[in-house]
PDB file of C-alpha atoms in Angstrom:
ATOM      1  CA  GLY A   1     150.870 112.576  49.793  1.00  0.00           C
ATOM      2  CA  GLN A   2     151.854 113.851  53.187  1.00  0.00           C
ATOM      3  CA  ASN A   3     151.088 111.821  56.247  1.00  0.00           C
ATOM      4  CA  ILE A   4     151.719 112.023  59.950  1.00  0.00           C
ATOM      5  CA  ASP A   5     150.761 108.959  62.029  1.00  0.00           C
ATOM      6  CA  GLN A   6     150.516 108.799  65.839  1.00  0.00           C
ATOM      7  CA  PRO A   7     148.423 106.578  68.124  1.00  0.00           C
ATOM      8  CA  THR A   8     144.968 107.865  68.875  1.00  0.00           C
ATOM      9  CA  GLU A   9     144.999 107.239  72.631  1.00  0.00           C
ATOM     10  CA  MET A  10     147.343 105.925  75.331  1.00  0.00           C
ATOM     11  CA  THR A  11     146.954 105.268  79.018  1.00  0.00           C
ATOM     12  CA  ALA A  12     149.679 105.456  81.623  1.00  0.00           C
ATOM     13  CA  THR A  13     150.025 105.512  85.357  1.00  0.00           C
ATOM     14  CA  GLU A  14     151.014 108.426  87.479  1.00  0.00           C
ATOM     15  CA  GLY A  15     154.730 108.391  88.169  1.00  0.00           C
ATOM     16  CA  ALA A  16     155.495 106.125  85.206  1.00  0.00           C
ATOM     17  CA  ILE A  17     157.153 106.738  81.843  1.00  0.00           C
ATOM     18  CA  VAL A  18     155.356 106.861  78.480  1.00  0.00           C
ATOM     19  CA  GLN A  19     156.604 107.077  74.988  1.00  0.00           C
ATOM     20  CA  ILE A  20     154.434 108.524  72.207  1.00  0.00           C
ATOM     21  CA  ASN A  21     155.549 107.620  68.696  1.00  0.00           C
ATOM     22  CA  CYS A  22     155.128 109.625  65.498  1.00  0.00           C
ATOM     23  CA  THR A  23     155.967 108.541  61.926  1.00  0.00           C
ATOM     24  CA  TYR A  24     155.838 110.837  58.986  1.00  0.00           C
ATOM     25  CA  GLN A  25     156.018 111.041  55.165  1.00  0.00           C
ATOM     26  CA  THR A  26     156.215 114.552  53.905  1.00  0.00           C
ATOM     27  CA  SER A  27     157.407 116.577  50.882  1.00  0.00           C
ATOM     28  CA  GLY A  28     160.653 117.805  52.401  1.00  0.00           C
ATOM     29  CA  PHE A  29     161.645 118.154  56.037  1.00  0.00           C
ATOM     30  CA  ASN A  30     162.605 121.228  57.975  1.00  0.00           C
ATOM     31  CA  GLY A  31     162.030 120.051  61.494  1.00  0.00           C
ATOM     32  CA  LEU A  32     159.652 118.193  63.740  1.00  0.00           C
ATOM     33  CA  PHE A  33     157.569 119.699  66.522  1.00  0.00           C
ATOM     34  CA  TRP A  34     155.735 118.338  69.534  1.00  0.00           C
ATOM     35  CA  TYR A  35     152.848 120.360  71.049  1.00  0.00           C
ATOM     36  CA  GLN A  36     150.749 119.729  74.122  1.00  0.00           C
ATOM     37  CA  GLN A  37     147.022 120.549  74.017  1.00  0.00           C
ATOM     38  CA  HIS A  38     144.811 120.326  77.084  1.00  0.00           C
ATOM     39  CA  ALA A  39     141.110 119.828  76.380  1.00  0.00           C
ATOM     40  CA  GLY A  40     139.424 123.075  75.311  1.00  0.00           C
ATOM     41  CA  GLU A  41     142.706 124.909  75.145  1.00  0.00           C
ATOM     42  CA  ALA A  42     145.252 126.026  72.516  1.00  0.00           C
ATOM     43  CA  PRO A  43     148.292 123.932  71.594  1.00  0.00           C
ATOM     44  CA  THR A  44     151.506 124.917  73.398  1.00  0.00           C
ATOM     45  CA  PHE A  45     155.052 124.224  72.235  1.00  0.00           C
ATOM     46  CA  LEU A  46     157.002 121.390  73.797  1.00  0.00           C
ATOM     47  CA  SER A  47     159.915 120.562  71.542  1.00  0.00           C
ATOM     48  CA  TYR A  48     161.642 120.955  68.209  1.00  0.00           C
ATOM     49  CA  ASN A  49     164.022 118.534  66.576  1.00  0.00           C
ATOM     50  CA  VAL A  50     165.790 119.117  63.219  1.00  0.00           C
ATOM     51  CA  LEU A  51     168.873 116.927  63.689  1.00  0.00           C
ATOM     52  CA  ASP A  52     168.855 113.227  64.571  1.00  0.00           C
ATOM     53  CA  GLY A  53     169.079 112.364  68.218  1.00  0.00           C
ATOM     54  CA  LEU A  54     167.587 113.098  71.623  1.00  0.00           C
ATOM     55  CA  GLU A  55     166.620 116.521  72.946  1.00  0.00           C
ATOM     56  CA  GLU A  56     165.955 116.676  76.695  1.00  0.00           C
ATOM     57  CA  LYS A  57     163.989 119.293  78.465  1.00  0.00           C
ATOM     58  CA  GLY A  58     163.140 118.461  82.064  1.00  0.00           C
ATOM     59  CA  ARG A  59     160.728 115.604  82.258  1.00  0.00           C
ATOM     60  CA  PHE A  60     160.138 115.633  78.512  1.00  0.00           C
ATOM     61  CA  SER A  61     162.484 114.313  75.825  1.00  0.00           C
ATOM     62  CA  SER A  62     162.023 114.086  72.054  1.00  0.00           C
ATOM     63  CA  PHE A  63     163.896 111.902  69.634  1.00  0.00           C
ATOM     64  CA  LEU A  64     164.277 112.110  65.905  1.00  0.00           C
ATOM     65  CA  SER A  65     165.462 109.737  63.152  1.00  0.00           C
ATOM     66  CA  ARG A  66     165.172 111.431  59.810  1.00  0.00           C
ATOM     67  CA  SER A  67     166.233 108.343  57.846  1.00  0.00           C
ATOM     68  CA  LYS A  68     163.365 106.346  59.384  1.00  0.00           C
ATOM     69  CA  GLY A  69     160.836 109.235  59.350  1.00  0.00           C
ATOM     70  CA  TYR A  70     160.311 108.617  62.979  1.00  0.00           C
ATOM     71  CA  SER A  71     160.111 110.571  66.255  1.00  0.00           C
ATOM     72  CA  TYR A  72     158.993 109.923  69.740  1.00  0.00           C
ATOM     73  CA  LEU A  73     158.056 112.019  72.739  1.00  0.00           C
ATOM     74  CA  LEU A  74     159.139 110.625  76.101  1.00  0.00           C
ATOM     75  CA  LEU A  75     157.400 111.775  79.284  1.00  0.00           C
ATOM     76  CA  LYS A  76     159.008 110.754  82.625  1.00  0.00           C
ATOM     77  CA  GLU A  77     157.642 110.875  86.157  1.00  0.00           C
ATOM     78  CA  LEU A  78     154.084 111.352  84.828  1.00  0.00           C
ATOM     79  CA  GLN A  79     151.785 113.759  86.669  1.00  0.00           C
ATOM     80  CA  MET A  80     148.018 114.046  86.433  1.00  0.00           C
ATOM     81  CA  LYS A  81     148.422 117.400  84.772  1.00  0.00           C
ATOM     82  CA  ASP A  82     150.147 115.605  81.804  1.00  0.00           C
ATOM     83  CA  SER A  83     146.750 114.297  80.800  1.00  0.00           C
ATOM     84  CA  ALA A  84     146.404 116.007  77.465  1.00  0.00           C
ATOM     85  CA  SER A  85     146.657 115.479  73.693  1.00  0.00           C
ATOM     86  CA  TYR A  86     150.169 115.468  72.170  1.00  0.00           C
ATOM     87  CA  LEU A  87     150.466 116.679  68.645  1.00  0.00           C
ATOM     88  CA  CYS A  88     153.277 115.816  66.280  1.00  0.00           C
ATOM     89  CA  ALA A  89     153.928 118.229  63.381  1.00  0.00           C
ATOM     90  CA  VAL A  90     156.389 118.269  60.580  1.00  0.00           C
ATOM     91  CA  GLN A  91     157.581 121.414  58.794  1.00  0.00           C
ATOM     92  CA  ASP A  92     157.657 120.635  55.063  1.00  0.00           C
ATOM     93  CA  SER A  93     159.662 122.044  52.209  1.00  0.00           C
ATOM     94  CA  ASN A  94     157.459 125.159  52.170  1.00  0.00           C
ATOM     95  CA  TYR A  95     157.989 125.702  55.934  1.00  0.00           C
ATOM     96  CA  GLN A  96     154.358 124.901  56.554  1.00  0.00           C
ATOM     97  CA  LEU A  97     153.411 122.586  59.426  1.00  0.00           C
ATOM     98  CA  ILE A  98     151.737 119.288  58.638  1.00  0.00           C
ATOM     99  CA  TRP A  99     149.957 117.974  61.774  1.00  0.00           C
ATOM    100  CA  GLY A 100     149.179 114.536  63.086  1.00  0.00           C
ATOM    101  CA  ALA A 101     145.723 114.004  64.582  1.00  0.00           C
ATOM    102  CA  GLY A 102     147.154 113.883  68.076  1.00  0.00           C
ATOM    103  CA  THR A 103     147.566 111.301  70.794  1.00  0.00           C
ATOM    104  CA  LYS A 104     145.216 111.647  73.729  1.00  0.00           C
ATOM    105  CA  LEU A 105     147.198 110.642  76.923  1.00  0.00           C
ATOM    106  CA  ILE A 106     145.145 109.451  79.899  1.00  0.00           C
ATOM    107  CA  ILE A 107     146.997 109.373  83.224  1.00  0.00           C
ATOM    108  CA  LYS A 108     145.560 107.103  85.920  1.00  0.00           C
ATOM    109  CA  PRO A 109     146.365 107.392  89.624  1.00  0.00           C
TER     110      PRO A 109
ATOM    111  CA  ILE B   1     147.371 142.416  75.110  1.00  0.00           C
ATOM    112  CA  ALA B   2     149.926 139.679  75.641  1.00  0.00           C
ATOM    113  CA  GLY B   3     150.475 137.139  72.921  1.00  0.00           C
ATOM    114  CA  ILE B   4     147.649 136.366  70.567  1.00  0.00           C
ATOM    115  CA  THR B   5     143.969 137.125  71.115  1.00  0.00           C
ATOM    116  CA  GLN B   6     140.991 135.838  69.126  1.00  0.00           C
ATOM    117  CA  ALA B   7     137.354 137.029  69.064  1.00  0.00           C
ATOM    118  CA  PRO B   8     134.750 135.881  69.511  1.00  0.00           C
ATOM    119  CA  THR B   9     135.392 132.976  71.880  1.00  0.00           C
ATOM    120  CA  SER B  10     132.430 131.184  70.463  1.00  0.00           C
ATOM    121  CA  GLN B  11     129.661 131.805  68.015  1.00  0.00           C
ATOM    122  CA  ILE B  12     126.528 130.122  66.625  1.00  0.00           C
ATOM    123  CA  LEU B  13     125.804 131.213  63.130  1.00  0.00           C
ATOM    124  CA  ALA B  14     122.997 130.575  60.637  1.00  0.00           C
ATOM    125  CA  ALA B  15     124.046 129.046  57.360  1.00  0.00           C
ATOM    126  CA  GLY B  16     124.444 131.623  54.671  1.00  0.00           C
ATOM    127  CA  ARG B  17     125.557 134.417  56.984  1.00  0.00           C
ATOM    128  CA  ARG B  18     128.855 136.192  56.769  1.00  0.00           C
ATOM    129  CA  MET B  19     131.240 136.000  59.632  1.00  0.00           C
ATOM    130  CA  THR B  20     134.710 137.445  60.430  1.00  0.00           C
ATOM    131  CA  LEU B  21     136.882 135.926  63.071  1.00  0.00           C
ATOM    132  CA  ARG B  22     139.369 138.320  64.489  1.00  0.00           C
ATOM    133  CA  CYS B  23     143.062 137.659  65.458  1.00  0.00           C
ATOM    134  CA  THR B  24     145.512 140.101  66.879  1.00  0.00           C
ATOM    135  CA  GLN B  25     149.071 139.568  68.045  1.00  0.00           C
ATOM    136  CA  ASP B  26     151.425 141.953  69.855  1.00  0.00           C
ATOM    137  CA  MET B  27     154.636 140.065  69.441  1.00  0.00           C
ATOM    138  CA  ARG B  28     155.594 141.741  66.114  1.00  0.00           C
ATOM    139  CA  HIS B  29     155.724 138.353  64.465  1.00  0.00           C
ATOM    140  CA  ASN B  30     155.898 138.378  60.689  1.00  0.00           C
ATOM    141  CA  ALA B  31     154.041 135.136  59.978  1.00  0.00           C
ATOM    142  CA  MET B  32     150.414 134.389  60.867  1.00  0.00           C
ATOM    143  CA  TYR B  33     148.245 131.381  60.298  1.00  0.00           C
ATOM    144  CA  TRP B  34     144.635 130.252  60.448  1.00  0.00           C
ATOM    145  CA  TYR B  35     143.924 126.607  61.270  1.00  0.00           C
ATOM    146  CA  ARG B  36     140.733 124.628  61.850  1.00  0.00           C
ATOM    147  CA  GLN B  37     140.637 121.661  64.276  1.00  0.00           C
ATOM    148  CA  ASP B  38     138.100 118.935  63.891  1.00  0.00           C
ATOM    149  CA  LEU B  39     137.666 115.821  66.000  1.00  0.00           C
ATOM    150  CA  GLY B  40     139.893 112.975  64.812  1.00  0.00           C
ATOM    151  CA  LEU B  41     141.814 115.204  62.423  1.00  0.00           C
ATOM    152  CA  GLY B  42     145.018 117.157  62.735  1.00  0.00           C
ATOM    153  CA  LEU B  43     145.070 120.911  62.632  1.00  0.00           C
ATOM    154  CA  ARG B  44     144.562 121.981  59.001  1.00  0.00           C
ATOM    155  CA  LEU B  45     145.922 125.132  57.587  1.00  0.00           C
ATOM    156  CA  ILE B  46     143.320 127.415  55.979  1.00  0.00           C
ATOM    157  CA  HIS B  47     145.393 130.489  55.020  1.00  0.00           C
ATOM    158  CA  TYR B  48     148.719 131.971  56.050  1.00  0.00           C
ATOM    159  CA  SER B  49     150.588 135.212  55.747  1.00  0.00           C
ATOM    160  CA  ASN B  50     154.392 135.416  55.794  1.00  0.00           C
ATOM    161  CA  THR B  51     154.375 139.171  56.164  1.00  0.00           C
ATOM    162  CA  ALA B  52     152.037 142.147  56.188  1.00  0.00           C
ATOM    163  CA  GLY B  53     150.509 142.650  52.737  1.00  0.00           C
ATOM    164  CA  THR B  54     150.867 139.052  51.599  1.00  0.00           C
ATOM    165  CA  THR B  55     148.652 135.961  52.030  1.00  0.00           C
ATOM    166  CA  GLY B  56     148.713 132.395  50.818  1.00  0.00           C
ATOM    167  CA  LYS B  57     146.370 129.396  50.613  1.00  0.00           C
ATOM    168  CA  GLY B  58     146.745 126.454  52.879  1.00  0.00           C
ATOM    169  CA  GLU B  59     145.321 122.952  52.667  1.00  0.00           C
ATOM    170  CA  VAL B  60     141.617 123.948  53.044  1.00  0.00           C
ATOM    171  CA  PRO B  61     141.078 127.452  51.779  1.00  0.00           C
ATOM    172  CA  ASP B  62     137.716 127.107  50.052  1.00  0.00           C
ATOM    173  CA  GLY B  63     134.980 129.244  51.587  1.00  0.00           C
ATOM    174  CA  TYR B  64     137.478 131.359  53.568  1.00  0.00           C
ATOM    175  CA  SER B  65     139.322 134.616  52.834  1.00  0.00           C
ATOM    176  CA  VAL B  66     141.934 136.550  54.837  1.00  0.00           C
ATOM    177  CA  SER B  67     143.667 139.934  54.753  1.00  0.00           C
ATOM    178  CA  ARG B  68     146.796 141.292  56.305  1.00  0.00           C
ATOM    179  CA  ALA B  69     146.730 144.989  56.233  1.00  0.00           C
ATOM    180  CA  ASN B  70     149.244 145.327  59.060  1.00  0.00           C
ATOM    181  CA  THR B  71     151.542 143.181  61.173  1.00  0.00           C
ATOM    182  CA  ASP B  72     149.277 142.688  64.162  1.00  0.00           C
ATOM    183  CA  ASP B  73     145.905 141.706  62.649  1.00  0.00           C
ATOM    184  CA  PHE B  74     144.882 138.762  60.567  1.00  0.00           C
ATOM    185  CA  PRO B  75     141.062 138.408  60.216  1.00  0.00           C
ATOM    186  CA  LEU B  76     139.440 135.343  58.716  1.00  0.00           C
ATOM    187  CA  THR B  77     136.197 135.799  56.836  1.00  0.00           C
ATOM    188  CA  LEU B  78     133.548 133.248  55.955  1.00  0.00           C
ATOM    189  CA  ALA B  79     131.542 134.838  53.101  1.00  0.00           C
ATOM    190  CA  SER B  80     128.570 132.492  53.275  1.00  0.00           C
ATOM    191  CA  ALA B  81     128.809 130.006  56.146  1.00  0.00           C
ATOM    192  CA  VAL B  82     127.943 126.342  55.657  1.00  0.00           C
ATOM    193  CA  PRO B  83     127.468 123.658  58.345  1.00  0.00           C
ATOM    194  CA  SER B  84     130.726 121.900  57.349  1.00  0.00           C
ATOM    195  CA  GLN B  85     132.563 124.990  58.603  1.00  0.00           C
ATOM    196  CA  THR B  86     131.535 124.088  62.123  1.00  0.00           C
ATOM    197  CA  SER B  87     134.915 123.699  63.858  1.00  0.00           C
ATOM    198  CA  VAL B  88     137.373 125.184  66.303  1.00  0.00           C
ATOM    199  CA  TYR B  89     139.457 127.882  64.634  1.00  0.00           C
ATOM    200  CA  PHE B  90     142.954 128.713  65.894  1.00  0.00           C
ATOM    201  CA  CYS B  91     145.065 131.671  64.862  1.00  0.00           C
ATOM    202  CA  ALA B  92     148.854 131.366  65.291  1.00  0.00           C
ATOM    203  CA  SER B  93     151.959 133.415  64.668  1.00  0.00           C
ATOM    204  CA  SER B  94     155.706 132.877  64.428  1.00  0.00           C
ATOM    205  CA  GLY B  95     158.688 135.113  64.427  1.00  0.00           C
ATOM    206  CA  GLN B  96     161.799 135.174  62.379  1.00  0.00           C
ATOM    207  CA  ASP B  97     164.022 134.014  65.162  1.00  0.00           C
ATOM    208  CA  SER B  98     162.153 130.853  65.894  1.00  0.00           C
ATOM    209  CA  ASN B  99     160.153 128.137  64.054  1.00  0.00           C
ATOM    210  CA  GLU B 100     157.771 127.871  67.011  1.00  0.00           C
ATOM    211  CA  GLN B 101     154.237 128.827  66.356  1.00  0.00           C
ATOM    212  CA  PHE B 102     152.244 130.536  69.127  1.00  0.00           C
ATOM    213  CA  PHE B 103     148.493 129.953  69.254  1.00  0.00           C
ATOM    214  CA  GLY B 104     145.609 132.031  70.225  1.00  0.00           C
ATOM    215  CA  PRO B 105     142.871 130.613  72.528  1.00  0.00           C
ATOM    216  CA  GLY B 106     140.612 129.635  69.604  1.00  0.00           C
ATOM    217  CA  THR B 107     137.119 130.387  68.385  1.00  0.00           C
ATOM    218  CA  ARG B 108     134.409 127.662  68.554  1.00  0.00           C
ATOM    219  CA  LEU B 109     132.174 128.216  65.630  1.00  0.00           C
ATOM    220  CA  THR B 110     128.812 126.351  65.036  1.00  0.00           C
ATOM    221  CA  VAL B 111     127.027 126.811  61.763  1.00  0.00           C
ATOM    222  CA  LEU B 112     123.442 125.604  61.737  1.00  0.00           C
TER     223      LEU B 112
END
């Protein structure tokens, strides 16, 4: 079966760094996405990885290892507005997205 | 219109009633999707459409139907609503030049 695993909840301090992990087992792989979702709102795109390595975009970076079925999202210089759920999704062989349940990130002052 | 719109924003529905959730995009995206989001679960694909005139079943299609008469609109119909269809429903679209999916604001549906 297809499975995306990520921690249910994480807590971090304002100004710090946090790493959110995602492991996956899917039928085929055509890329991995990270989305941010604030409570009561729609998911919004953060990053896309299809090759191994690190993609950096401002305070956010995403890493992929296809051989390990593993990705992480790294958030630096955390701000209160980063409190949200972070969703990991893998595009399978049919180009459909398989979604993890999301990681709720709580930022404390 | 800018992006994707959904209507209604929220709805309380009696079990057994028919309901259509509307979704419209103005980005000329070929592909459109309907997801449901339930607490503790990831987004689950209900139906999708890769281009106008075609539709396909996702992970949880039972009890739902869709149509894609044109590029912009992708309505989702619940023929006879049941309480297990209580959820938040998101419509999304993607274009040929990007794998990114853009989401509408969602419809919160409660079936009693």
